[in-house]
Amino acid sequence: MTEHLPPSADATPAVIGATPEQPPGKYDSEVERLFGTGGPLGPAVGDFRPRRSQTEMAKAIASAIANQTTLIAEAGTGTGKTFAYLVPALLWGGKTIVSTGTKNLQDQLFLRDIPAVRNALQAPVSVALLKGRANYLCHYHLERTLQNGRMTSRDDVGYLREISRFLKMTKSGDKAELARVPENATVWNLVTSTRDNCMGAECQYYQDCFVMKARKEAQQADVVVVNHHLFFADVALKDSGIAELLPSANTIIFDEAHQLPDTATLFFGDTVSTSQVLELCRDVLAEGLANARDGADWGKVVTVVEKAARDLRLTFPQDSIRLSLPQIAPSSDFFPALETLKDELDGMIAVLDKQAERAETLEQCRQRGLELQQRLAAWKFDPKAKVAKGEEAVFWVEAYASSLQLHKTPLSIAPIFNGQREGVPRSWIFTSATLAVKNDFSHFSEQMGLGEEPSMSWPSPFNYEEQGILYVPTGLPDPNSIGYTDAVLDLALPVIEAAGGKTFLLCTTLRAVKRAAERFRDEFEKRGLPFPLFVQGDRGRTELLDQFRKAGNGVLIGSQSFWEGVDVRGDALSLVIIDKLPFAPPDDPVLAARIEVMEKQGKNGFMHHTLPEAIINLKQGAGRLIRDEKDQGVLMLCDPRVISKPYGRRIWQSLPPFKRTREQEVVIEFFKNKNSQP
């Protein structure tokens, strides 16, 4: 019988990994020792006791890993789910892939959580962090940008200087290490590679490539930390290095698993954009002039393609729009403009066919052109059909200020994801604080194709009834009425004042964010309220949160990006206001097609899909309020449908068991008592 030791082991770990034939119960006493009072992981997860949920969750995951089975595991806020899955994964040995919701969580796992568990177990486990290629500095593209000097702003010139210095000092090339250059600075696009423009083994810097180094380290490591975007990008595109990792992995853990359906849908579909066409034109012009100046009139070759791409965008005059194909009038200019773009792109590829042999970079441009040509050709459509026959996909367009995207989105990701899970037996763990609707996991299971796989739930250790109040105010108009946002703000202001600031206002639309910011700036000044205002879009998310925490009495207004993955503990956040139930927009083309299919199957699209989705999002927003056992606060849920609609009961029964009130006076009194405490 072979013991499953970590491949990198050069010493005996605290517990040698069990073989599948051995009962998982051998872990139970070790889990109890690690998480118990005085255990090595006690201080790491806090002194709050009893933390039985964490211990029981760790045992259940240990069993799933030992038996190479699947487990859907919901753990309430404060359970300590990260340690609950890391302990059994590291005890078992072998290769583990942990996929998280965001790059920030990746960094937290890699830099803090895994080292803490590894030290507690005294296990010689090697760990690697793997991100998408856009996170790593590219030697070739940095050199080309330094030579071309195509900077559009003074900031970018300074940033490029910083990046050039960074190249000489960094071992990883990870842009997260260079805090002086903002993550969203446009210069990063010029000094990182994409799947399209990477030179691969032909690159002169291949041996020093940070992307290749990161992938090599990941192949050799016992534990690899990735994020969902990277995982599914690889499954769809075979480009992130995970394809090489999966065969040898015996455990796959998805943290923040509630995000998987949306992320998988994004990558199992296909998107072609006018921006991709324009980027290709930019590179064709640069490489043509550099390597085959006499081969063609490159300016003329790319100009006609650029014009066709821009003309296609202009067939929709709106700044922002999402339409399924049946919603586009057959007489629309869109259809002939799309054909023109295909024709002009064909012409540019014909020129590249003749000149590509003169330089590797020109051949690469030709390959990119051929791929775009194929994807545009595959974007076939029947304007009368909502769903493409035989495709099980929805065709739709999305217009932004300066680009147009053509999407092909699968109606269901379940069959595709199931295909990925077939083959080598291994354990799949799906965990999050929000996977169930009133202890019912069917919505998540059906989306992911997990069928009857076992699911378990562990409650939060927090005493919600003592720590918080759910306040649903009276007197609000219909949420779709014109003055609704102002009515919410009128009711919110006295509560914010009573709380002393310390507020998140979570909105369902950017329009509401903008209106709230205008009103609050005006009202705070008029009333002499000393609350710093932080508004999504004014600065980066991380910077806004840092400043909000430091202020101690701030008011932060945000939309979707602040509903989850945000942890503000202590007194700085005492009030979370949610303006509306987070229902998906009714005009969403993919949602509309999915609901139509459900209703043809005799299901109620709203109850079966729209409502569960909104409840899971709402649970995420509500989860911002109580983050540890000492937090106290109020969740102000402003949507009157929670009370007036028959489905309202299902909504608030899925939320933490706060005390409930509809009286503003009760909330004001709560804050008076809270603020008077020493």
C-alpha positions in Angstrom: 0.0 0.0 0.0 1.5 3.3 -1.1 1.5 6.3 1.3 0.5 9.6 -0.5 3.3 11.8 0.6 3.7 15.3 -0.8 6.1 15.1 -3.8 8.4 17.7 -2.2 8.5 16.0 1.2 12.0 15.8 2.7 10.7 15.4 6.3 7.8 13.6 8.0 4.7 15.8 8.1 2.5 16.0 11.2 0.2 13.4 9.7 1.1 11.2 6.8 -1.5 11.3 4.0 -4.0 8.4 4.1 -4.6 6.2 1.1 -8.1 6.0 -0.3 -8.6 2.6 1.3 -8.0 4.1 4.8 -10.9 5.5 6.7 -11.1 9.3 6.8 -11.9 9.0 10.5 -8.1 8.9 11.2 -8.1 12.7 10.7 -10.8 13.4 13.3 -8.6 13.6 16.4 -6.0 15.6 14.5 -8.6 18.1 13.3 -9.9 18.4 16.9 -6.3 19.0 18.2 -5.6 21.6 15.6 -8.8 23.6 16.0 -9.3 23.1 19.7 -8.7 25.6 22.5 -5.0 26.0 22.7 -4.4 24.2 19.4 -1.8 25.6 17.0 -4.6 27.0 14.7 -6.6 28.5 17.6 -4.9 31.9 17.5 -5.0 32.0 13.7 -8.7 31.8 13.6 -9.5 33.9 16.7 -10.2 33.0 20.3 -14.0 32.9 19.8 -15.4 29.5 21.0 -17.1 27.2 20.5 -16.1 26.9 16.8 -17.6 23.5 16.2 -18.8 24.5 12.8 -15.2 24.8 11.6 -14.1 21.5 13.1 -17.1 19.6 11.6 -16.6 21.2 8.2 -12.9 20.1 8.2 -13.9 16.5 9.0 -16.5 16.5 6.2 -14.0 17.8 3.7 -11.4 15.3 4.9 -13.9 12.5 4.2 -14.6 13.9 0.7 -10.9 14.1 -0.1 -10.2 10.6 1.3 -13.0 9.1 -0.8 -12.3 11.2 -3.9 -15.9 12.5 -3.9 -17.7 15.8 -4.4 -18.9 18.0 -1.6 -20.9 21.3 -1.7 -20.1 23.1 1.5 -21.8 26.3 2.7 -20.3 27.9 5.8 -21.7 31.0 7.4 -19.6 34.1 7.9 -17.0 33.6 10.7 -16.9 29.8 10.4 -13.3 29.9 9.3 -13.9 27.9 6.1 -10.4 28.7 4.6 -8.7 26.8 7.4 -11.4 24.1 7.4 -10.5 23.1 3.8 -6.8 23.8 3.9 -6.1 21.5 6.9 -7.5 18.3 5.3 -6.0 19.2 1.9 -2.5 19.6 3.3 -2.9 16.5 5.6 -3.9 14.3 2.7 -0.9 15.3 0.5 -0.8 14.9 -3.2 -1.5 17.9 -5.4 -4.2 20.4 -4.6 -5.6 23.2 -6.7 -7.3 26.0 -4.8 -9.3 28.4 -6.9 -10.6 31.7 -5.4 -13.0 34.4 -6.5 -10.4 37.2 -6.8 -6.7 38.0 -7.1 -6.8 39.6 -3.7 -8.1 36.4 -2.1 -5.4 34.5 -4.0 -2.7 36.7 -2.5 -4.2 36.3 1.0 -4.2 32.5 0.7 -0.7 32.4 -0.7 0.9 35.0 1.7 -1.0 34.4 4.9 -3.5 31.5 5.2 -1.5 28.6 3.7 1.7 29.5 5.5 -0.2 29.5 8.8 -1.6 26.1 8.2 1.6 24.7 6.9 3.5 25.9 10.0 0.8 24.5 12.3 1.0 21.1 10.6 4.8 21.3 10.3 4.2 19.9 6.8 6.9 20.4 4.1 4.4 21.5 1.4 5.5 23.6 -1.5 3.0 26.3 -2.7 2.8 28.2 -6.0 0.7 31.2 -7.0 -0.5 31.2 -10.6 -2.2 34.2 -12.2 -3.3 35.0 -15.7 -0.6 36.2 -18.1 -1.9 39.8 -18.0 -0.5 40.0 -14.4 3.1 39.3 -15.5 5.5 41.8 -17.0 6.6 40.7 -20.5 10.3 41.3 -21.4 9.5 41.5 -25.1 6.6 43.9 -24.9 8.3 46.1 -22.4 11.3 46.5 -24.7 9.1 47.2 -27.7 7.2 49.9 -25.8 10.4 51.5 -24.6 11.6 51.7 -28.2 8.3 52.9 -29.7 7.6 55.4 -26.9 3.8 55.5 -27.7 2.7 57.0 -24.4 -0.6 58.8 -24.3 -0.1 60.6 -20.9 2.6 62.0 -18.7 1.6 59.5 -16.0 2.3 56.6 -18.3 5.8 58.0 -19.0 6.5 57.9 -15.3 4.9 54.5 -14.8 6.9 53.1 -17.7 10.1 54.3 -15.9 9.0 52.6 -12.7 8.2 49.3 -14.6 11.6 49.4 -16.3 13.3 49.6 -12.9 11.0 46.9 -11.5 12.1 44.5 -14.2 15.7 44.5 -12.8 14.6 43.8 -9.3 11.6 41.4 -9.5 11.8 37.6 -9.4 8.2 36.9 -10.2 7.3 39.8 -12.6 3.9 40.0 -10.8 2.5 43.5 -11.2 0.9 43.3 -7.8 4.4 43.7 -6.3 4.7 47.2 -7.9 2.3 49.2 -5.8 3.5 52.5 -7.3 1.9 51.8 -10.6 -1.9 51.4 -10.3 -3.2 48.0 -11.4 -5.6 49.6 -13.9 -3.0 51.9 -15.5 -3.2 51.7 -19.3 0.5 51.3 -19.6 0.2 47.7 -18.3 -1.6 46.7 -21.6 1.6 47.6 -23.5 4.1 45.8 -21.3 2.2 42.5 -20.7 1.3 39.8 -23.2 -2.0 38.3 -24.3 -2.7 34.9 -25.6 -2.9 36.5 -29.1 0.4 38.3 -29.1 2.7 36.0 -27.0 5.6 34.8 -29.1 5.9 31.6 -27.1 9.0 29.5 -27.6 10.1 31.7 -30.5 10.6 34.7 -28.1 14.2 35.7 -27.5 13.3 36.1 -23.8 11.6 32.7 -23.5 14.1 31.4 -20.9 13.5 34.4 -18.6 9.7 34.6 -19.2 7.8 35.3 -16.0 4.7 33.5 -17.2 6.6 30.3 -18.1 8.5 30.5 -14.7 5.2 30.8 -12.8 3.7 27.8 -14.8 6.8 25.7 -14.2 6.6 26.4 -10.4 2.9 25.5 -10.4 3.6 22.2 -12.1 6.2 21.3 -9.4 4.2 22.6 -6.4 2.0 20.5 -4.0 -0.5 23.3 -3.7 -1.4 25.7 -6.5 -3.5 28.8 -5.9 -5.4 30.2 -8.9 -8.6 32.2 -9.4 -11.8 31.2 -11.2 -11.2 33.4 -14.2 -7.8 31.6 -14.8 -9.3 28.2 -14.2 -12.1 28.5 -16.7 -10.0 30.5 -19.2 -7.8 27.5 -19.4 -10.6 25.0 -19.6 -12.0 27.1 -22.6 -8.8 28.4 -24.2 -6.0 26.0 -23.0 -3.9 29.0 -22.2 -3.3 29.4 -18.5 -1.1 26.4 -17.7 -3.8 24.6 -15.7 -4.3 22.0 -18.4 -0.9 20.6 -17.4 -1.8 20.7 -13.7 -5.3 19.0 -13.7 -4.2 15.5 -14.6 -1.9 15.3 -11.5 -4.3 17.0 -9.0 -6.2 14.8 -6.6 -8.1 17.7 -4.9 -9.8 20.7 -6.5 -11.2 23.3 -4.1 -13.4 26.2 -5.3 -13.6 29.0 -2.6 -16.3 31.7 -3.2 -17.9 29.0 -5.4 -21.1 31.1 -5.7 -19.3 33.0 -8.5 -18.6 29.9 -10.6 -21.8 29.9 -12.7 -21.2 33.5 -14.0 -17.4 33.0 -14.5 -17.9 29.7 -16.3 -20.6 31.1 -18.5 -18.2 33.9 -19.5 -15.5 31.5 -20.6 -17.5 28.7 -22.0 -19.1 31.2 -24.4 -17.2 33.2 -27.0 -16.8 37.0 -27.5 -15.5 38.9 -30.4 -15.1 42.6 -30.1 -14.3 45.5 -32.4 -11.5 46.3 -29.9 -9.7 43.1 -30.7 -9.9 44.0 -34.4 -8.5 47.5 -33.8 -5.6 46.0 -31.6 -4.8 43.6 -34.4 -4.8 46.5 -36.9 -2.4 48.5 -34.6 0.0 45.5 -34.5 -0.2 44.8 -38.2 0.7 48.4 -39.0 3.7 48.4 -36.6 5.0 45.0 -37.7 4.4 45.7 -41.4 6.3 48.9 -41.3 9.1 47.4 -39.2 9.6 44.1 -41.2 8.0 44.5 -44.7 7.8 48.2 -45.4 8.0 47.6 -49.1 5.5 44.7 -49.1 2.3 46.7 -49.0 0.8 50.1 -48.3 0.2 49.1 -44.6 -1.6 52.3 -43.7 -4.2 51.7 -46.4 -4.4 48.0 -45.5 -5.4 48.6 -41.9 -7.4 51.8 -42.4 -10.2 50.1 -44.2 -10.5 47.4 -41.5 -10.4 50.0 -38.7 -13.2 52.0 -40.5 -15.3 48.8 -40.9 -14.9 48.0 -37.1 -15.8 51.6 -36.1 -18.8 51.6 -38.5 -20.1 48.4 -37.0 -20.0 50.1 -33.5 -21.8 53.1 -34.9 -24.8 51.0 -36.0 -25.9 51.4 -32.4 -26.1 55.1 -31.4 -26.5 54.4 -27.7 -23.4 54.6 -25.4 -24.4 51.4 -23.6 -26.8 48.7 -24.9 -27.4 44.9 -24.7 -29.6 43.3 -27.3 -30.3 39.7 -28.3 -30.4 39.1 -32.1 -34.2 38.9 -32.3 -34.3 42.4 -30.8 -32.2 43.9 -33.6 -34.5 45.0 -36.5 -33.8 42.9 -39.7 -33.5 46.3 -41.5 -30.7 47.5 -39.1 -27.4 48.6 -40.6 -25.8 46.2 -38.2 -26.1 43.2 -40.5 -24.5 44.7 -43.6 -21.8 46.4 -41.5 -20.9 43.0 -40.0 -20.5 41.5 -43.5 -18.4 44.5 -44.5 -16.1 44.0 -41.5 -15.7 40.3 -42.4 -14.8 41.2 -46.1 -12.3 43.9 -45.1 -10.7 41.5 -42.5 -10.4 38.9 -45.3 -8.5 41.5 -47.4 -6.0 42.2 -44.6 -5.4 38.5 -44.1 -4.7 38.1 -47.8 -1.9 40.7 -47.6 -0.5 39.0 -44.5 -0.6 35.6 -46.3 2.0 37.0 -48.8 4.2 38.9 -46.2 4.0 36.7 -43.1 7.2 34.6 -43.9 9.3 37.8 -43.7 9.0 38.0 -39.8 7.7 35.8 -37.0 5.7 38.7 -35.7 3.9 39.1 -39.0 3.1 35.4 -39.0 1.7 35.8 -35.5 -0.5 38.7 -36.7 -1.7 36.5 -39.6 -2.7 33.7 -37.1 -4.6 36.2 -35.0 -6.4 37.4 -38.1 -7.4 33.9 -39.1 -8.7 33.2 -35.6 -10.8 36.4 -35.6 -12.0 35.4 -39.1 -13.1 32.0 -37.9 -14.9 33.4 -34.8 -16.8 35.9 -36.8 -17.8 33.2 -39.3 -19.0 31.0 -36.4 -21.2 33.9 -35.1 -23.9 32.6 -37.4 -27.5 33.7 -36.6 -31.1 33.4 -37.4 -32.7 36.8 -36.5 -36.0 35.0 -35.8 -34.7 32.5 -33.3 -33.9 33.5 -29.7 -31.7 30.5 -29.2 -29.5 29.1 -32.0 -30.7 25.6 -33.1 -28.3 22.9 -32.2 -26.0 25.4 -30.5 -27.7 25.6 -27.1 -26.4 29.2 -27.1 -27.7 32.8 -27.1 -26.3 35.2 -29.7 -26.3 38.8 -28.5 -24.5 42.2 -28.8 -23.2 44.6 -26.2 -22.2 48.1 -27.0 -19.9 50.3 -25.0 -18.8 53.9 -25.6 -16.1 52.9 -28.1 -16.5 49.2 -28.8 -19.0 46.5 -29.7 -18.9 43.0 -28.5 -20.5 40.0 -30.2 -21.3 37.3 -27.7 -22.2 33.7 -28.0 -23.3 32.4 -24.6 -24.2 28.9 -23.6 -27.7 28.4 -22.2 -26.3 26.0 -19.6 -22.8 25.4 -18.5 -23.7 22.2 -16.7 -22.9 19.7 -19.6 -19.6 21.5 -20.4 -18.5 21.5 -16.8 -19.5 17.9 -16.3 -17.3 17.0 -19.2 -14.4 18.7 -17.4 -15.1 16.7 -14.2 -15.1 13.3 -15.9 -12.1 11.1 -16.2 -9.5 10.7 -13.3 -11.3 10.3 -10.0 -10.6 13.2 -7.7 -12.2 15.2 -5.0 -14.1 18.4 -5.9 -15.0 20.8 -3.0 -17.3 23.8 -3.6 -17.5 26.2 -0.7 -18.9 29.7 0.0 -21.0 31.5 2.6 -23.8 31.8 0.0 -24.7 28.6 -2.0 -28.2 27.8 -0.6 -31.6 29.5 -0.6 -33.1 28.7 2.8 -30.9 25.5 3.0 -31.9 24.4 -0.5 -28.8 23.9 -2.8 -30.7 23.0 -5.9 -30.2 26.3 -7.7 -26.4 26.1 -7.5 -26.3 22.4 -8.1 -28.4 22.6 -11.3 -26.4 25.5 -12.7 -23.1 23.6 -12.2 -24.5 20.2 -13.2 -23.8 18.7 -9.8 -27.1 16.9 -9.7 -27.5 14.9 -6.4 -24.0 15.5 -5.1 -23.9 15.8 -1.3 -24.3 19.2 0.2 -23.8 20.4 3.8 -24.3 23.6 5.6 -22.7 24.9 8.8 -24.1 28.0 10.6 -22.1 31.1 11.5 -20.9 31.2 15.1 -22.1 34.8 15.4 -25.0 35.6 17.6 -27.0 37.6 15.0 -30.0 38.2 17.2 -27.8 40.0 19.8 -25.4 41.6 17.3 -27.7 43.1 14.7 -31.1 44.3 13.5 -32.8 43.8 10.1 -34.7 47.0 9.4 -37.3 47.2 6.6 -38.6 50.8 6.6 -42.3 51.7 5.9 -43.7 54.2 3.4 -41.5 53.5 0.4 -43.0 53.7 -3.1 -42.8 51.0 -5.7 -39.1 50.3 -6.5 -39.7 51.0 -10.2 -41.1 54.5 -9.6 -39.2 57.6 -10.7 -38.6 59.0 -7.2 -37.6 55.7 -5.6 -33.9 56.4 -5.0 -34.6 59.8 -3.4 -37.2 58.2 -1.2 -34.6 55.7 0.0 -32.1 58.4 0.7 -34.7 60.5 2.6 -35.2 57.5 5.0 -31.5 56.6 5.1 -30.2 60.1 6.2 -31.5 60.1 9.8 -30.3 56.5 10.3 -26.8 57.4 8.9 -26.7 60.3 11.3 -27.7 58.1 14.2 -25.0 55.6 13.3 -22.3 58.4 13.1 -21.5 57.6 9.5 -19.9 54.1 9.4 -22.2 53.2 6.5 -22.1 51.1 3.3 -24.9 52.1 0.8 -25.1 49.2 -1.6 -27.0 50.1 -4.8 -28.2 47.8 -7.6 -27.4 50.3 -10.4 -24.7 52.8 -11.2 -27.4 55.4 -11.8 -28.4 55.1 -8.1 -24.8 55.4 -7.0 -24.5 58.6 -8.9 -27.7 60.0 -7.5 -26.9 59.1 -3.9 -23.5 60.7 -4.2 -25.0 64.0 -5.5 -27.7 64.0 -2.7 -25.3 63.0 0.1 -22.7 65.7 -0.8 -25.4 68.3 -0.7 -27.2 67.0 2.4 -24.0 66.4 4.5 -23.0 70.0 3.8 -26.4 71.4 4.6 -26.8 69.5 7.8 -23.1 69.9 8.9 -22.5 66.2 9.0 -18.8 65.5 9.2 -18.9 62.1 7.4 -16.3 61.6 4.6 -17.9 60.3 1.4 -16.4 57.6 -0.6 -17.9 56.8 -4.0 -17.3 53.9 -6.4 -15.4 55.1 -9.4 -13.7 58.1 -7.7 -10.7 55.9 -6.9 -9.8 52.2 -7.0 -11.7 49.7 -4.9 -8.8 48.9 -2.6 -7.9 52.5 -2.0 -11.5 53.4 -1.2 -11.8 50.6 1.3 -8.5 51.6 3.0 -9.6 55.2 3.3 -13.0 54.2 4.6 -11.4 52.0 7.3 -9.0 54.8 8.3 -11.7 57.5 8.4 -13.8 55.5 11.0 -16.9 57.5 10.3 -17.1 57.3 6.5 -20.0 56.7 4.1 -19.2 54.5 1.1 -21.6 54.3 -1.9 -21.0 51.4 -4.2 -22.7 48.9 -6.6 -21.9 45.3 -7.4 -18.2 45.3 -6.7 -18.8 46.2 -3.0 -21.5 43.5 -2.4 -18.9 40.8 -1.9 -15.3 40.1 -1.0 -15.2 43.1 1.3 -14.2 42.7 4.9 -14.5 45.7 7.2 -14.4 44.6 10.8 -15.0 46.6 14.0 -16.7 49.9 14.5 -15.9 51.5 11.1 -18.9 49.7 9.6 -22.1 49.6 11.6 -24.8 50.2 9.0 -25.4 48.5 5.6 -28.2 49.9 3.5 -29.4 48.0 0.4 -31.5 50.1 -1.9 -33.3 47.3 -3.8 -33.5 43.5 -4.1 -30.7 42.7 -6.6 -32.8 41.2 -9.4 -31.1 40.8 -12.7 -32.2 43.3 -15.3 -35.3 42.0 -17.1 -33.8 42.9 -20.5 -30.7 40.7 -20.0 -30.6 38.7 -23.2 -29.1 35.5 -21.7 -31.5 35.6 -18.7 -34.5 36.1 -21.0 -33.5 33.1 -23.1 -32.8 30.8 -20.1 -36.2 31.7 -18.6 -37.9 31.0 -21.9 -36.4 27.5 -22.0 -37.4 26.9 -18.3 -41.0 28.0 -19.0 -41.2 25.6 -22.0 -40.2 22.9 -19.5 -43.1 23.9 -17.3 -41.0 25.6 -14.7 -41.6 29.1 -13.3 -38.6 31.1 -14.5 -38.9 33.7 -11.7 -39.2 31.3 -8.8 -36.8 28.8 -10.3 -34.0 31.1 -11.4 -34.4 34.9 -10.9 -35.4 34.8 -7.3 -32.8 32.3 -6.1 -30.1 34.3 -7.9 -31.3 37.5 -6.2 -31.3 35.9 -2.8 -27.8 34.6 -3.1 -26.6 38.1 -4.2 -28.5 39.6 -1.3 -26.9 37.2 1.2 -23.5 38.4 -0.1 -24.5 42.1 0.5 -25.9 41.4 3.9 -22.7 39.5 4.8 -20.8 42.8 4.8 -22.3 43.8 8.1 -21.2 41.4 10.9 -17.7 40.2 10.3 -16.6 39.0 13.8 -18.1 38.2 17.1 -17.8 41.7 18.5 -19.4 43.6 15.5 -22.8 45.2 16.0 -24.9 46.9 13.4 -28.1 47.4 11.3 -29.0 45.9 7.9 -31.4 48.4 6.3 -33.2 46.6 3.5 -35.2 49.2 1.7 -37.3 47.2 -0.9 -41.0 47.0 0.2 -41.4 43.8 -1.9 -39.8 41.9 1.0 -43.0 42.5 2.9 -45.6 43.0 0.2 -44.8 40.1 -2.1 -45.6 36.4 -1.4 -41.9 35.5 -2.1 -40.7 38.1 0.5 -40.8 35.5 3.3 -38.4 33.2 1.4 -36.0 36.2 1.1 -35.7 37.2 4.7 -35.7 33.6 5.9 -32.5 33.2 3.9 -30.8 36.1 5.7 -29.0 35.9 9.0 -31.5 35.6 12.0 -31.3 39.3 13.0 -33.9 40.8 15.2 -36.4 42.4 12.8 -38.1 45.8 12.9 -40.0 48.3 10.7 -39.7 51.2 13.2 -37.0 53.8 12.6 -37.2 54.7 16.4 -36.0 51.2 17.3 -32.9 51.6 15.0 -32.1 55.1 16.3 -32.3 53.7 19.9 -30.0 50.8 18.9 -27.3 53.2 17.7 -27.7 55.5 20.8 -27.1 52.5 23.1 -24.2 51.2 20.8 -22.5 54.6 20.7 -22.8 55.1 24.4 -20.9 51.9 25.2 -17.3 52.4 26.4 
